[in-house]
Coordinates of C-alpha atoms in Angstrom, one line a residue:
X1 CA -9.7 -19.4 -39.0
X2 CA -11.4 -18.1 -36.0
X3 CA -9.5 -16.4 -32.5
X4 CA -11.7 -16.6 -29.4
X5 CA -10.9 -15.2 -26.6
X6 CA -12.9 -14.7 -23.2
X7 CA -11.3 -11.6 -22.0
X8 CA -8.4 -9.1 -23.0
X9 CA -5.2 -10.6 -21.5
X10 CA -6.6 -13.8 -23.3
X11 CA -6.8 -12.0 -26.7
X12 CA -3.1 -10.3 -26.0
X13 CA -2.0 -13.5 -26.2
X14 CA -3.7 -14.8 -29.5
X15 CA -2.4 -11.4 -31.0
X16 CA 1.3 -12.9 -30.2
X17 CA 1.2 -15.7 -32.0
X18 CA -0.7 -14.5 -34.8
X19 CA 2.3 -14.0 -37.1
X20 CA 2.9 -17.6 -37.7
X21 CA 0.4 -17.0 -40.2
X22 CA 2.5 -13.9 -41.6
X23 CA 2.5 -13.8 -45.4
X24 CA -0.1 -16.8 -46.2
X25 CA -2.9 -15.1 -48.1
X26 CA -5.2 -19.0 -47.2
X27 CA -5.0 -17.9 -44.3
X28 CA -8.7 -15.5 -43.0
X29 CA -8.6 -13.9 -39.4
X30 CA -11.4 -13.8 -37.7
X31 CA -12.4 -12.8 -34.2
X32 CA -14.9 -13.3 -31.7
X33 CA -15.6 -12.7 -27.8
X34 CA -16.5 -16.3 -26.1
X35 CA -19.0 -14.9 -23.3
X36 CA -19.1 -15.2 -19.7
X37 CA -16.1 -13.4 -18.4
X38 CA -16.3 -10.8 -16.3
X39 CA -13.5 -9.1 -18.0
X40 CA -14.5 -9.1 -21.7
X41 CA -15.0 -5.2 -21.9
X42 CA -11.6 -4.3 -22.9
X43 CA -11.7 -7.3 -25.7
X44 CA -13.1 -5.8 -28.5
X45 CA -11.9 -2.6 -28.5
X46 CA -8.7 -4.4 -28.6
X47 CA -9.4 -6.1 -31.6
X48 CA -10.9 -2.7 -33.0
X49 CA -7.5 -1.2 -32.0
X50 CA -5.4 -3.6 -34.5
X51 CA -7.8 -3.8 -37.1
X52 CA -9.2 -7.3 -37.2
X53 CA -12.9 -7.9 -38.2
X54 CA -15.0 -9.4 -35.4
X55 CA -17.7 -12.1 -35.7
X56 CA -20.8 -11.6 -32.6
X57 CA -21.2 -14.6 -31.2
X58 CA -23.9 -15.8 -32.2
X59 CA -23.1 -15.8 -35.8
X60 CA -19.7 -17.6 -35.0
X61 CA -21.6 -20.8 -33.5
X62 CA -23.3 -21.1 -36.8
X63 CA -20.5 -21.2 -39.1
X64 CA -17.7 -23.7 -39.1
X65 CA -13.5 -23.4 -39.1
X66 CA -10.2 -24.7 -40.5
X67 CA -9.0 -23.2 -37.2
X68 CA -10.1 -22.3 -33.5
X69 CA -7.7 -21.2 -31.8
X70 CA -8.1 -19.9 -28.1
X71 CA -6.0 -19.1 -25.2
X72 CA -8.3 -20.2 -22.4
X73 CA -10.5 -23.1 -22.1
X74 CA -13.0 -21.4 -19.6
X75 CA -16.7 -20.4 -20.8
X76 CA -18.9 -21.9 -24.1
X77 CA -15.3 -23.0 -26.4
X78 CA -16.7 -26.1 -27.1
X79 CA -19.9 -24.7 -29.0
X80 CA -17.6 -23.5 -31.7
X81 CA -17.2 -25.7 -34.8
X82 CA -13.8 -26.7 -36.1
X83 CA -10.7 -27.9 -34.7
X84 CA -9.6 -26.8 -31.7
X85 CA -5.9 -25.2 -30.3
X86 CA -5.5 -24.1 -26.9
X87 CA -2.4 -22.0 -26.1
X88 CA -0.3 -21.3 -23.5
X89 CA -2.5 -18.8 -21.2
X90 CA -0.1 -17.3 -19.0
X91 CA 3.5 -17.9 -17.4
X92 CA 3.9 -21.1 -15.2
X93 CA 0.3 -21.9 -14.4
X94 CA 0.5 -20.6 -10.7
X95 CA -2.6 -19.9 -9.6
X96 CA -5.6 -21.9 -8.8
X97 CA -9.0 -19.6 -8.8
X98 CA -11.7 -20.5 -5.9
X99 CA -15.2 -21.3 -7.7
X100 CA -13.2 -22.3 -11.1
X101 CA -13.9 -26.0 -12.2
X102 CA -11.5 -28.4 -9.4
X103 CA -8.5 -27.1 -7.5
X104 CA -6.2 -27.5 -10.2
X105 CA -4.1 -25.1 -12.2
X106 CA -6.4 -22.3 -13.9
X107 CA -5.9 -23.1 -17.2
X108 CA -4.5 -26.9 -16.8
X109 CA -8.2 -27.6 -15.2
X110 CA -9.3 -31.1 -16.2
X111 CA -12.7 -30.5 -15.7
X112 CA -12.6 -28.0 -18.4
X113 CA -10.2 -29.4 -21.0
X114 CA -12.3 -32.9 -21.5
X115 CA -14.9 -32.6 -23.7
X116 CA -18.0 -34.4 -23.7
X117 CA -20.1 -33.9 -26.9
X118 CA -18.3 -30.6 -27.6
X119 CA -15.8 -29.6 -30.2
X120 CA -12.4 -31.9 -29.7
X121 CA -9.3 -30.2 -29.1
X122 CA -6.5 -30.9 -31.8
X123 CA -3.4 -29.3 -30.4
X124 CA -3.1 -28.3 -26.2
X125 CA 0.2 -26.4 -26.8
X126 CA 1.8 -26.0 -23.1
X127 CA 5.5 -24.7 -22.3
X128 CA 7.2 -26.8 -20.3
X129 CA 7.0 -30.0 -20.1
X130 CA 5.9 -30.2 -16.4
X131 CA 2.8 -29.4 -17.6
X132 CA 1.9 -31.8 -19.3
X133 CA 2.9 -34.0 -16.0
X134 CA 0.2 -31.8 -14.0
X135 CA -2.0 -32.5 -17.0
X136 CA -1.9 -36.4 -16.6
X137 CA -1.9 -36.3 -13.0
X138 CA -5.4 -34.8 -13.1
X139 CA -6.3 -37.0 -15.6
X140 CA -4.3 -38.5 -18.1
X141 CA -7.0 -38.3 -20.8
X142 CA -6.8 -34.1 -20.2
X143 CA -2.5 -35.1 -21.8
X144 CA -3.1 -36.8 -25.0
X145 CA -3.3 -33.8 -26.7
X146 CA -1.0 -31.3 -25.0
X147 CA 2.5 -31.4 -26.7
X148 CA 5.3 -28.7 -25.7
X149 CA 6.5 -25.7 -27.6
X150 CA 7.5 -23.1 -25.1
X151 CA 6.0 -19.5 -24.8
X152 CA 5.5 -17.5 -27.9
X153 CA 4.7 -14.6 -26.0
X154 CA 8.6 -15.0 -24.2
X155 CA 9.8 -15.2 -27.5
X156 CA 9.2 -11.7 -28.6
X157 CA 10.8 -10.7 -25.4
X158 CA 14.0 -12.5 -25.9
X159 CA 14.2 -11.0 -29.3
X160 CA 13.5 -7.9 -28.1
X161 CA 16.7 -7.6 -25.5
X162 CA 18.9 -6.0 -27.6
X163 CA 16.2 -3.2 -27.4
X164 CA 17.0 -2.2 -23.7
X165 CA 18.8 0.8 -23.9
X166 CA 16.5 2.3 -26.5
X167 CA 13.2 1.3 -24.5
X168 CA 15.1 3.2 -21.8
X169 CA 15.5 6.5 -23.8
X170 CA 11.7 6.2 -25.0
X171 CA 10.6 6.0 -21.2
X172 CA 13.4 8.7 -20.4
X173 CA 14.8 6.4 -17.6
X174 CA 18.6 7.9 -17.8
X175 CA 21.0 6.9 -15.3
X176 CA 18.3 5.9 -13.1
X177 CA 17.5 2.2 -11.8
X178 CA 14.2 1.8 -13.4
X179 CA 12.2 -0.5 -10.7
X180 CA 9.1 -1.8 -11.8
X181 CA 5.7 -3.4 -9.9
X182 CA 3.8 -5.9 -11.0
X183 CA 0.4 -6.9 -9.9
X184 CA -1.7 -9.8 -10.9
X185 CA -5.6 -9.7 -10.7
X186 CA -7.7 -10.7 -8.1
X187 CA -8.2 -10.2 -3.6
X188 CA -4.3 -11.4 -3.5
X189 CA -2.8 -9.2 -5.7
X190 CA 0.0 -6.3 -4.9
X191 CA -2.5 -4.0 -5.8
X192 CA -5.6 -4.7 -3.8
X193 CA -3.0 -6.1 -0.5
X194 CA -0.7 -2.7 -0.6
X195 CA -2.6 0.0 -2.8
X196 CA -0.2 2.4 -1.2
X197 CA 2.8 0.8 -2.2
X198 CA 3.1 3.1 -5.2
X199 CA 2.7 6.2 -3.8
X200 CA 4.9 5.3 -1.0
X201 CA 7.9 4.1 -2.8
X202 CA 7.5 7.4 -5.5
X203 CA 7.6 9.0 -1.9
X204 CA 10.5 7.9 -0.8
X205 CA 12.5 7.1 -3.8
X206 CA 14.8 10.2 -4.6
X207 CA 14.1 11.5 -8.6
X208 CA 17.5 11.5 -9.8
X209 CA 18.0 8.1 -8.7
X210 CA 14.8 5.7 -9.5
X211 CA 12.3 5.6 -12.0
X212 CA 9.0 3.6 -10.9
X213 CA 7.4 1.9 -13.6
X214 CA 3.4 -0.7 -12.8
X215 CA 2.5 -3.4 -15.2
X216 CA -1.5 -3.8 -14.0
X217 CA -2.7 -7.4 -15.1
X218 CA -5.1 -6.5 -18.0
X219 CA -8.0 -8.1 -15.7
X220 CA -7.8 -5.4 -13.3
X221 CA -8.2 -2.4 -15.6
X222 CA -10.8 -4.6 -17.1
X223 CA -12.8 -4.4 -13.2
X224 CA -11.7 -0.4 -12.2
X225 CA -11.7 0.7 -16.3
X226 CA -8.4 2.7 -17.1
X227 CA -9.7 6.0 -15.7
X228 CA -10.4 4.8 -12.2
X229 CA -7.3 2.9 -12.0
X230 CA -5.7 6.1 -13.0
X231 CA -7.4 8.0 -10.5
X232 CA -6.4 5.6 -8.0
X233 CA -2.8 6.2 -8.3
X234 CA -2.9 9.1 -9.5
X235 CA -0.6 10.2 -6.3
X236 CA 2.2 8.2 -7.7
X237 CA 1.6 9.1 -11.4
X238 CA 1.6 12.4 -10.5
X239 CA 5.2 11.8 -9.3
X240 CA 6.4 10.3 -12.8
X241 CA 5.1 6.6 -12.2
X242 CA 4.8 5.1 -15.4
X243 CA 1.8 2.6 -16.4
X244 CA 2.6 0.5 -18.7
X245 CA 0.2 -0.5 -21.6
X246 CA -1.6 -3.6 -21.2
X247 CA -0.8 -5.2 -24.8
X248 CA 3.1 -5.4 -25.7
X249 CA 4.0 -2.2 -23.8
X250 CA 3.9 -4.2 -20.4
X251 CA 7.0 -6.5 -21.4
X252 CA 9.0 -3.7 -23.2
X253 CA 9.2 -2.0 -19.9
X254 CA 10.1 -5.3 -18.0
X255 CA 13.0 -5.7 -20.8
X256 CA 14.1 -1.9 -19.8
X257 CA 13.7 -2.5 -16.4
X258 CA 16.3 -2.7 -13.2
X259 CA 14.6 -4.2 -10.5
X260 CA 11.0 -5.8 -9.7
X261 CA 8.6 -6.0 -6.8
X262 CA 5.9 -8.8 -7.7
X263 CA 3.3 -10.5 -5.7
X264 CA 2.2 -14.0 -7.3
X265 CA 1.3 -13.0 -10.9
X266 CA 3.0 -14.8 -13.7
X267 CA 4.8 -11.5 -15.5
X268 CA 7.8 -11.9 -13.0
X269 CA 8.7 -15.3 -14.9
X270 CA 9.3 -12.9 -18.4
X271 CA 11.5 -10.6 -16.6
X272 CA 13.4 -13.6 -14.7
X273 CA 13.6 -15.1 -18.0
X274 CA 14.6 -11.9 -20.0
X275 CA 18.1 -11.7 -17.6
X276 CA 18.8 -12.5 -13.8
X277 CA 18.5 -8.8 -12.4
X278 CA 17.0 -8.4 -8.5
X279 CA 13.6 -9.2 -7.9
X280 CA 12.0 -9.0 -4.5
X281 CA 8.4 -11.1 -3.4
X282 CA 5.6 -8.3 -2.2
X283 CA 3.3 -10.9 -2.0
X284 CA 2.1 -12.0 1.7
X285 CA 0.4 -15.6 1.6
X286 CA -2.8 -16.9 0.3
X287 CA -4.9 -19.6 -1.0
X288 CA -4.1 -18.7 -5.1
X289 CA -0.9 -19.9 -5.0
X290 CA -0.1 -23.4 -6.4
X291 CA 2.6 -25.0 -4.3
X292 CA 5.9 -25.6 -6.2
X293 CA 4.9 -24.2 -9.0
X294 CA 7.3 -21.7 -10.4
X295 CA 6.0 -18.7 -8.7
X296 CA 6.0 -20.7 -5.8
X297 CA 9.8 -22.1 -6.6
X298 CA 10.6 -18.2 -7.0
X299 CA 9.3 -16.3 -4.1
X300 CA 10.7 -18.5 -1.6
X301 CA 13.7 -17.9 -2.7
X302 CA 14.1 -14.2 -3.3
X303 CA 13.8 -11.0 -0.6
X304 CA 10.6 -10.4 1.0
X305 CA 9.5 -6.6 0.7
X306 CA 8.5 -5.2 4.1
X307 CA 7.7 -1.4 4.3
X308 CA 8.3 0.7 1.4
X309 CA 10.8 2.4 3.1
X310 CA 13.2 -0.7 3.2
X311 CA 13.1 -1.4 -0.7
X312 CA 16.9 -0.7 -1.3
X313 CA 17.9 -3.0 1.4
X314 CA 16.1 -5.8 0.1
X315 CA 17.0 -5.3 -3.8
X316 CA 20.7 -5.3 -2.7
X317 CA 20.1 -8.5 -0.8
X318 CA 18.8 -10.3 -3.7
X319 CA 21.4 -12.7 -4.7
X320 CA 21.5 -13.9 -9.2
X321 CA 20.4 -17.7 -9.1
X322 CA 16.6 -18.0 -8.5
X323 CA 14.8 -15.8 -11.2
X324 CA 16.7 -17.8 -14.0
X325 CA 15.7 -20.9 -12.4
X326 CA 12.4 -20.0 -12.1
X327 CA 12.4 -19.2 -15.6
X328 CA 13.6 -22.4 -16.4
X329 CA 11.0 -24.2 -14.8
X330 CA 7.9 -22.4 -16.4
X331 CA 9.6 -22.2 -20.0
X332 CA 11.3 -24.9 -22.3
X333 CA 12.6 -24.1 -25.8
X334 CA 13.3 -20.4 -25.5
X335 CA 14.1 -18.7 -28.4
X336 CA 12.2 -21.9 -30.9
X337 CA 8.3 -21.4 -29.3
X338 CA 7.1 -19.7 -32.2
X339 CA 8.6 -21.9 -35.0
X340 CA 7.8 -25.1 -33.5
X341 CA 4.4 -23.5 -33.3
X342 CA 4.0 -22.7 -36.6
X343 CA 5.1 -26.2 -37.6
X344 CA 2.9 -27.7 -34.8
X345 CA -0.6 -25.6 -36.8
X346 CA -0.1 -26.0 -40.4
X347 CA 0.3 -29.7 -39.5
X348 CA -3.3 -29.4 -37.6
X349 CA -4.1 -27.8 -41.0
X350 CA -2.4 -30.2 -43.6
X351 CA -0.8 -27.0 -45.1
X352 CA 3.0 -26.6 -45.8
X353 CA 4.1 -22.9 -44.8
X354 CA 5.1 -20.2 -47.1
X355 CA 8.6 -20.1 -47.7
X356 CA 8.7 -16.0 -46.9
X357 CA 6.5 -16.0 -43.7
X358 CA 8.4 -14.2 -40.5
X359 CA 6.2 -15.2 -37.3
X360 CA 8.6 -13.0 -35.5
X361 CA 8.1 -9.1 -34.5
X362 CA 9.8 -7.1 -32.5
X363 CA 8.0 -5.5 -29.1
X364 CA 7.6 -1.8 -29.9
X365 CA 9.1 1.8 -27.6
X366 CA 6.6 1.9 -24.7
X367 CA 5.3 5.2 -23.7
X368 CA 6.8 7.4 -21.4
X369 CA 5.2 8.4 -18.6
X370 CA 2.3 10.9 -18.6
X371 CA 3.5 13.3 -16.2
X372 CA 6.8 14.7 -14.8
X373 CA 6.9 16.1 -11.5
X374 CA 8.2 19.8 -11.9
X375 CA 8.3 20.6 -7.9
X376 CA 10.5 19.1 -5.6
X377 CA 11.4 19.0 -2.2
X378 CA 15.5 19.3 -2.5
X379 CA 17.2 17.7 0.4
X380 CA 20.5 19.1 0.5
X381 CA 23.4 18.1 3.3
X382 CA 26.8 20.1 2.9
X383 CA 29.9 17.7 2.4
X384 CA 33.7 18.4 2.9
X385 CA 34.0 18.8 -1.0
X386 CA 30.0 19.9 -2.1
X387 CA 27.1 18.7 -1.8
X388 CA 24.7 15.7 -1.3
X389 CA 21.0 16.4 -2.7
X390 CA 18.3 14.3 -2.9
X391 CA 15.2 15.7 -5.4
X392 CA 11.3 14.2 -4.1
X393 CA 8.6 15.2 -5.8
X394 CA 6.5 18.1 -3.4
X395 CA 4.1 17.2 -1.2
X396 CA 5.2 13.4 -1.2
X397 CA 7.8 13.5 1.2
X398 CA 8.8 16.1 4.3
X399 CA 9.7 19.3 3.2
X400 CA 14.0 19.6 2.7
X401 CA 16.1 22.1 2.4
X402 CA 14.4 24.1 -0.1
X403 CA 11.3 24.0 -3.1
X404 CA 12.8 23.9 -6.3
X405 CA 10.0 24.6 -8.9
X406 CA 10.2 24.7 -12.4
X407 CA 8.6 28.1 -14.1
X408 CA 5.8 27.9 -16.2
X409 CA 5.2 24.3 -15.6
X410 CA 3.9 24.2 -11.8
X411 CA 0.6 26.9 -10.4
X412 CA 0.9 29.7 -8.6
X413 CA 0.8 28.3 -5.2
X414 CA 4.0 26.6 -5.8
X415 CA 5.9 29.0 -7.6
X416 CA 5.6 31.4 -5.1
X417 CA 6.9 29.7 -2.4
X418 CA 10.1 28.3 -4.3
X419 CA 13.1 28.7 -3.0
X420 CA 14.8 28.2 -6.5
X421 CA 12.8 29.0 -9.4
X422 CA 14.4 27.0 -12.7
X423 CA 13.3 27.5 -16.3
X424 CA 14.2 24.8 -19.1
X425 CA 14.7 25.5 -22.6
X426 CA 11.6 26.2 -24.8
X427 CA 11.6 24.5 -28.1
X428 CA 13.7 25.5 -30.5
X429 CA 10.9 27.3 -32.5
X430 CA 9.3 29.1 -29.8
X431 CA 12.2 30.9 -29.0
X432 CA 12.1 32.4 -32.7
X433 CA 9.1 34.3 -31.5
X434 CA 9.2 38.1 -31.7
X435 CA 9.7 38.4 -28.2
X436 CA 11.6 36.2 -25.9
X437 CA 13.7 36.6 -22.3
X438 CA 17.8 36.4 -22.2
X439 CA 18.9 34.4 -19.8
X440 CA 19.9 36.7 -17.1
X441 CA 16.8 39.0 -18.0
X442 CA 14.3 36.5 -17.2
X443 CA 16.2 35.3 -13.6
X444 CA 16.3 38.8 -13.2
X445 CA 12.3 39.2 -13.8
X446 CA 11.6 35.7 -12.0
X447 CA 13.8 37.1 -8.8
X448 CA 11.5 40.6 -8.7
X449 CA 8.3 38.7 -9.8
X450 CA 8.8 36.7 -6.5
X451 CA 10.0 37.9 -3.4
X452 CA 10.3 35.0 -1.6
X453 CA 12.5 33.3 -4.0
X454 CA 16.2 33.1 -3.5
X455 CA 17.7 32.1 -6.5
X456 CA 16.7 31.7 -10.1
X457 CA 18.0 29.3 -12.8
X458 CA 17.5 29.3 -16.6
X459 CA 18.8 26.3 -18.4
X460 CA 20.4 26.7 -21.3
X461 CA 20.2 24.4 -24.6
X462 CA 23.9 23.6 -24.1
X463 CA 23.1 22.3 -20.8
X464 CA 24.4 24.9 -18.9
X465 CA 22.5 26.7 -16.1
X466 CA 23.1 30.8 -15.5
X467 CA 21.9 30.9 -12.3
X468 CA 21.5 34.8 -9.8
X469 CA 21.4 34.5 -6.1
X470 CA 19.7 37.6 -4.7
X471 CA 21.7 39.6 -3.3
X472 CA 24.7 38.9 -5.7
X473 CA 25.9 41.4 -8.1
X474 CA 26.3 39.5 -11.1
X475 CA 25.5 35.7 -12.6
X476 CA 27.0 32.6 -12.5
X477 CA 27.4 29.6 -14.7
X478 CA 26.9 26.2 -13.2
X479 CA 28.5 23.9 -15.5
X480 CA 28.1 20.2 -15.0
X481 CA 30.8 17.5 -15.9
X482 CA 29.2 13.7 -17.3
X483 CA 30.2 11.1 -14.7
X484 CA 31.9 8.0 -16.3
X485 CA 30.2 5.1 -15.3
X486 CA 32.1 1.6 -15.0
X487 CA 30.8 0.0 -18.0
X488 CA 32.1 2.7 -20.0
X489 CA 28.8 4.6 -20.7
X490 CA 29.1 8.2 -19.2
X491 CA 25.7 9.9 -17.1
X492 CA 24.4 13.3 -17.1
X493 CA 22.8 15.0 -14.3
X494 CA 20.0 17.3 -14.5
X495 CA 20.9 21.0 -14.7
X496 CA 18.0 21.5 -12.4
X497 CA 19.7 19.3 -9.9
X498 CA 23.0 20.5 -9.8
X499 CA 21.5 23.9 -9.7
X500 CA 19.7 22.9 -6.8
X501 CA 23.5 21.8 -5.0
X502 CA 24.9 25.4 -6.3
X503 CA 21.8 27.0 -5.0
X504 CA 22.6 25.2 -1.3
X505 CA 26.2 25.7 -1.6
X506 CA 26.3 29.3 -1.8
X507 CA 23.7 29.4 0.6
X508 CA 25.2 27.7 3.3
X509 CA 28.1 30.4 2.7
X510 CA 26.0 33.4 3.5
X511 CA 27.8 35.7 0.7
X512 CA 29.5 35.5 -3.1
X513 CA 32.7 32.8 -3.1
X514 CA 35.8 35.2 -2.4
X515 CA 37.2 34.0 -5.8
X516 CA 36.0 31.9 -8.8
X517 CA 35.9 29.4 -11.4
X518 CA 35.1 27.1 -8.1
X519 CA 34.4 23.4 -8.0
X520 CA 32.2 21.6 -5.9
X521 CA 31.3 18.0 -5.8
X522 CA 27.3 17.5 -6.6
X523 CA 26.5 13.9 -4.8
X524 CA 23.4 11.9 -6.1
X525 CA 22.7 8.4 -4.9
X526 CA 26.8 7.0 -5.8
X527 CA 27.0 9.3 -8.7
X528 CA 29.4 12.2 -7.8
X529 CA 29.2 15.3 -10.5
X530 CA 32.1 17.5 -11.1
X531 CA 30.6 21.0 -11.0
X532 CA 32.5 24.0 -12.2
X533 CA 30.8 27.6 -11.0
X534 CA 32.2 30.3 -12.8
X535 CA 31.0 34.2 -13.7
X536 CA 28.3 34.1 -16.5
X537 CA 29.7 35.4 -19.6
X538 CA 27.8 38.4 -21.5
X539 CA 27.3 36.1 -24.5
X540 CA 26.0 33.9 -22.1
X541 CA 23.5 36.3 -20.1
X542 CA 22.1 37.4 -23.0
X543 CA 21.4 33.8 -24.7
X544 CA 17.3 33.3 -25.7
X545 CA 15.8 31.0 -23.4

């Protein structure tokens, strides 16, 4: 059995379906790349990346299969021998590409499914049985074949939902609304329209309060590579973005995600189809986009993006009803697509599956982002009961109130004009070493080391924060209560935040409290953190950090 794919996204897809062959030992995998794409680079290192054995393509035009199975039908298909299945490409069929085949579909193209002299195709698997309309009304020769199953990539997704909150711990999302961007490939994309838009929502999205999270159509890192797309946003990166993996990872973070900005691409139908959360258009008109199509059907119906700066305003103006429909229009039998499939190729086969095969597997923990920002402009406003803070990574947005830097994370530059200087924990090994600080001894140090700093922080495994003030005789504790959310699930600030609202708090006073243990209110986004500042005890100011 051979899998040809053109490009990477298209062999992503045959990699989905794959385990409907799970456990039959008949059953050979073999791979090649079909020339002609311009974004075939990334393809075989894919397949190198899983394992799979790769036939050049020369040698797989001479040899004949059980089984061709491909997820486009763009390029030199038809020269391979065998019976031929065509998959579902993408979500919806959307798009229509300038200088591909007629105006139709990409990927529903008469012109490129009817064969003249060329291998026959057995099976056109399609999801939804609209397709197969748009097939016959192109040509109904191009719809004998096609027959619906649904999406087998969706289907991993919907098995994977119960996954959420653990895809949220393995991207370290916490309490924050994880909003996510998706761009398609292509002059019409989010990416190539608004290439700032990254860099100016991590700009103006406070830390504590949103993660930002891209899923890049594979395509696209295909034409820039991986490191030039990096470089590109590296801005946003640099304040925590995450960039999500083109195989698997992409719809494990859409499954963990909050929110979505999307211009035309197809990936907004997985996360409409995953669960109805908001979901605003970023896309701005065009020739690509196929008119009632489901993308279409969608971004008609949801909140237009317009500055970055008004994101928040159109996510809460997103009202539940049209991503699920969408959904519903671009996918029938979710939750069956890769059973009936199975069924649908061991017929094309004449074989009866094994009894113990599982075409089913989970999506696996995407990666957490490659960097963290460890310096922040801390807005801070004083409130009748504390404080409100808002945390942006430095250099991203005005300067605040004050620099808050983490030590021994950020250079020189930075750390000496902090305002607060905070250390977190090291691991629990390193501070087994010979020679480590106390607590107090090293905001003692960091408060002499730098004379321009005004307070300094060390964070203590428990979570607690000893925290000097210079000018104060002695420490204080900053001790942090969870905030019990509605659902029952409880949220934990981050000690460098609410050391940040202490830090502005006794500030703003000008000298020590006249009496503690003190509470103050720490205010993030509509979370409000019960704070308890109280003297540091010696056990305490003397703990290894």
């Amino acid at each position: 059995m051979l899998f040809a794919a053109r490009s990477a996204v298209a062999l992503y897809r045959l990699l989905d379906v794959i385990p409907v062959f799970s456990g039959d030992d008949r059953i050979t995998r073999l791979f090649t790349l079909v020339p002609g794409s311009d974004f075939g680079v990334d393809a075989l290192s894919a397949v190198d990346a899983v394992g799979g054995r790769t036939l050049p393509w020369d040698e797989a035009c001479a040899r004949t299969y059980d089984l061709v199975i491909a997820s486009s039908p763009k390029g030199d298909l038809p020269l391979l021998h065998g019976r031929h299945v065509l998959l579902p490409h993408g979500a919806g069929y959307n798009k229509s590409i300038p200088g591909e085949g007629s105006d139709s579909a990409s990927g529903l193209d008469p012109a490129m499914l009817l064969r003249d002299g060329g291998a026959p195709i057995a099976l056109h698997a399609v999801a939804h049985p609209d397709q197969v309309a748009r097939l016959a009304f192109g040509d109904v020769r191009a719809a004998r074949r096609a027959k619906v199953i649904g999406d087998p990539t969706l289907e991993r997704a919907l098995a994977s939902r119960p996954l959420r909150e653990s895809y949220r711990a393995a991207l370290r999302t916490g309490p924050r609304t994880l909003l996510t961007l998706v761009s398609t490939w292509g002059p019409e994309s989010l990416l190539r329209r608004r290439p700032d838009l990254p860099a100016r929502l991590a700009a103006h999205l406070p830390h504590d309060e949103y993660q930002l999270a891209l899923v890049v159509h594979p395509n696209e890192r295909s034409r820039l590579s991986t490191y030039e797309l990096k470089e590109q946003l590296a801005p946003a990166l640099e304040a925590g973005m995450i960039l999500a993996g083109p195989h698997e990872e992409w719809a494990s973070v859409l499954i963990a995600a909050d929110a979505l900005i999307t211009d035309h691409g197809s990936a907004a139908l997985y996360y409409c189809a995953v669960a109805d959360r908001p979901v605003v258009s970023a896309h701005h008109g065009g020739t690509e986009l196929i008119a009632d199509s489901p993308m279409h059907t969608l971004l008609r119906r949801i909140p237009q993006l317009g500055p970055a700066e008004a994101v928040q305003e159109a996510l809460l103006a997103y009202r539940p009803g049209p991503g699920r429909a969408a959904a519903e229009a671009a996918f029938a039998y979710q939750g069956e697509a890769l059973n009936r499939l199975r069924t649908e190729l061991y017929a094309v086969l004449g074989l009866t599956p094994r009894e113990f095969g599982s075409p089913l597997r989970l999506l696996p923990s995407p990666r957490p982002a490659d960097r963290s920002p460890t310096a922040f402009d801390v807005h801070a406003e004083i409130t009748t009961d504390g404080v409100r803070i808002a945390r942006r990574p430095v250099g991203a947005a005005p300067a605040g109130h004050h620099l808050a830097v983490e030590y021994g994370a950020t250079g020189e530059s930075l750390t000496r004009s902090a305002g607060l200087l905070y250390r977190r924990p090291l691991p629990t090994s390193a501070t087994r070493a010979d020679l480590a600080w106390s607590s107090d001894g090293w905001a003692q140090h960091a408060l002499s080391a730098y004379p321009g700093c005004r307070s300094a922080a060390a964070i203590l495994p428990s979570g607690l924060c000893l925290l000097r003030i210079r000018g104060h005789a002695d420490p204080y504790v900053v001790q942090t209560e969870a905030h019990d959310e509605a659902d029952g699930r409880v949220a934990h600030a981050d000690p460098a935040a609410t050391a940040s609202a202490v830090h502005a708090w006794l500030l703003a006073g000008g000298a020590p409290p006249p009496s503690l243990p003190v509470r103050l209110a720490c205010h993030i986004g509509d979370r409000c953190f019960r704070v308890l500042l109280r003297p540091a005890a010696g056990d305490e100011a003397m703990q290894m950090v």
